[in-house]
Amino acid sequence: MFKKILLMVILAMSVVGCTAEDIDIWRNADRRAAERGETCYQRANGEYYCKDRYGNITY
């Protein structure tokens, strides 16, 4: 019984830790894109593209 509880606690901690890192990575990516002046869009077919401050399209 103790092993199951311990394993569930370890699993929960690893999931929460990975999720927090993913959120931080995306927050930093958004900040860097804003610093470069890029704005990203999604096309109807699901493809993403970004435009820089001069109107050039980047993928």
Coordinates of C-alpha atoms in Angstrom, one line a residue:
M1 CA 0.0 0.0 0.0
F2 CA 2.8 2.4 0.9
K3 CA 4.6 1.7 -2.4
K4 CA 1.5 2.6 -4.4
I5 CA 1.1 5.9 -2.6
L6 CA 4.8 6.7 -2.9
L7 CA 4.7 6.0 -6.7
M8 CA 1.6 8.1 -7.2
V9 CA 3.2 11.0 -5.3
I10 CA 6.4 10.7 -7.5
L11 CA 4.3 10.6 -10.6
A12 CA 2.3 13.6 -9.6
M13 CA 5.4 15.6 -8.8
S14 CA 7.0 14.8 -12.1
V15 CA 3.9 15.7 -14.1
V16 CA 3.5 19.0 -12.3
G17 CA 7.3 19.8 -12.7
C18 CA 7.2 19.1 -16.5
T19 CA 4.1 21.2 -16.9
A20 CA 5.6 24.1 -15.1
E21 CA 8.7 23.9 -17.3
D22 CA 6.6 23.8 -20.5
I23 CA 4.7 26.9 -19.4
D24 CA 7.9 28.7 -18.7
I25 CA 9.4 27.7 -22.1
W26 CA 6.3 29.0 -24.0
R27 CA 6.3 32.3 -22.0
N28 CA 9.9 32.9 -22.9
A29 CA 9.2 32.1 -26.6
D30 CA 6.4 34.6 -26.6
R31 CA 8.6 37.2 -25.0
R32 CA 11.4 36.7 -27.5
A33 CA 9.0 36.9 -30.4
A34 CA 7.6 40.2 -29.0
E35 CA 11.2 41.6 -28.7
R36 CA 11.9 40.7 -32.3
G37 CA 8.6 42.3 -33.4
E38 CA 7.1 39.1 -34.8
T39 CA 3.4 38.4 -34.8
C40 CA 2.2 34.8 -35.5
Y41 CA -0.9 33.7 -37.3
Q42 CA -2.6 30.4 -38.1
R43 CA -4.0 29.6 -41.6
A44 CA -7.2 27.8 -42.2
N45 CA -5.3 24.6 -43.0
G46 CA -3.6 24.6 -39.6
E47 CA -0.2 26.0 -40.8
Y48 CA 1.4 28.6 -38.7
Y49 CA 3.5 31.5 -40.0
C50 CA 4.9 34.7 -38.5
K51 CA 5.5 38.2 -39.8
D52 CA 8.3 40.4 -38.6
R53 CA 8.0 44.1 -38.0
Y54 CA 8.8 44.8 -41.7
G55 CA 6.1 42.5 -43.1
N56 CA 8.4 39.6 -44.1
I57 CA 6.9 36.1 -43.6
T58 CA 8.9 33.7 -41.5
Y59 CA 8.0 30.1 -40.6

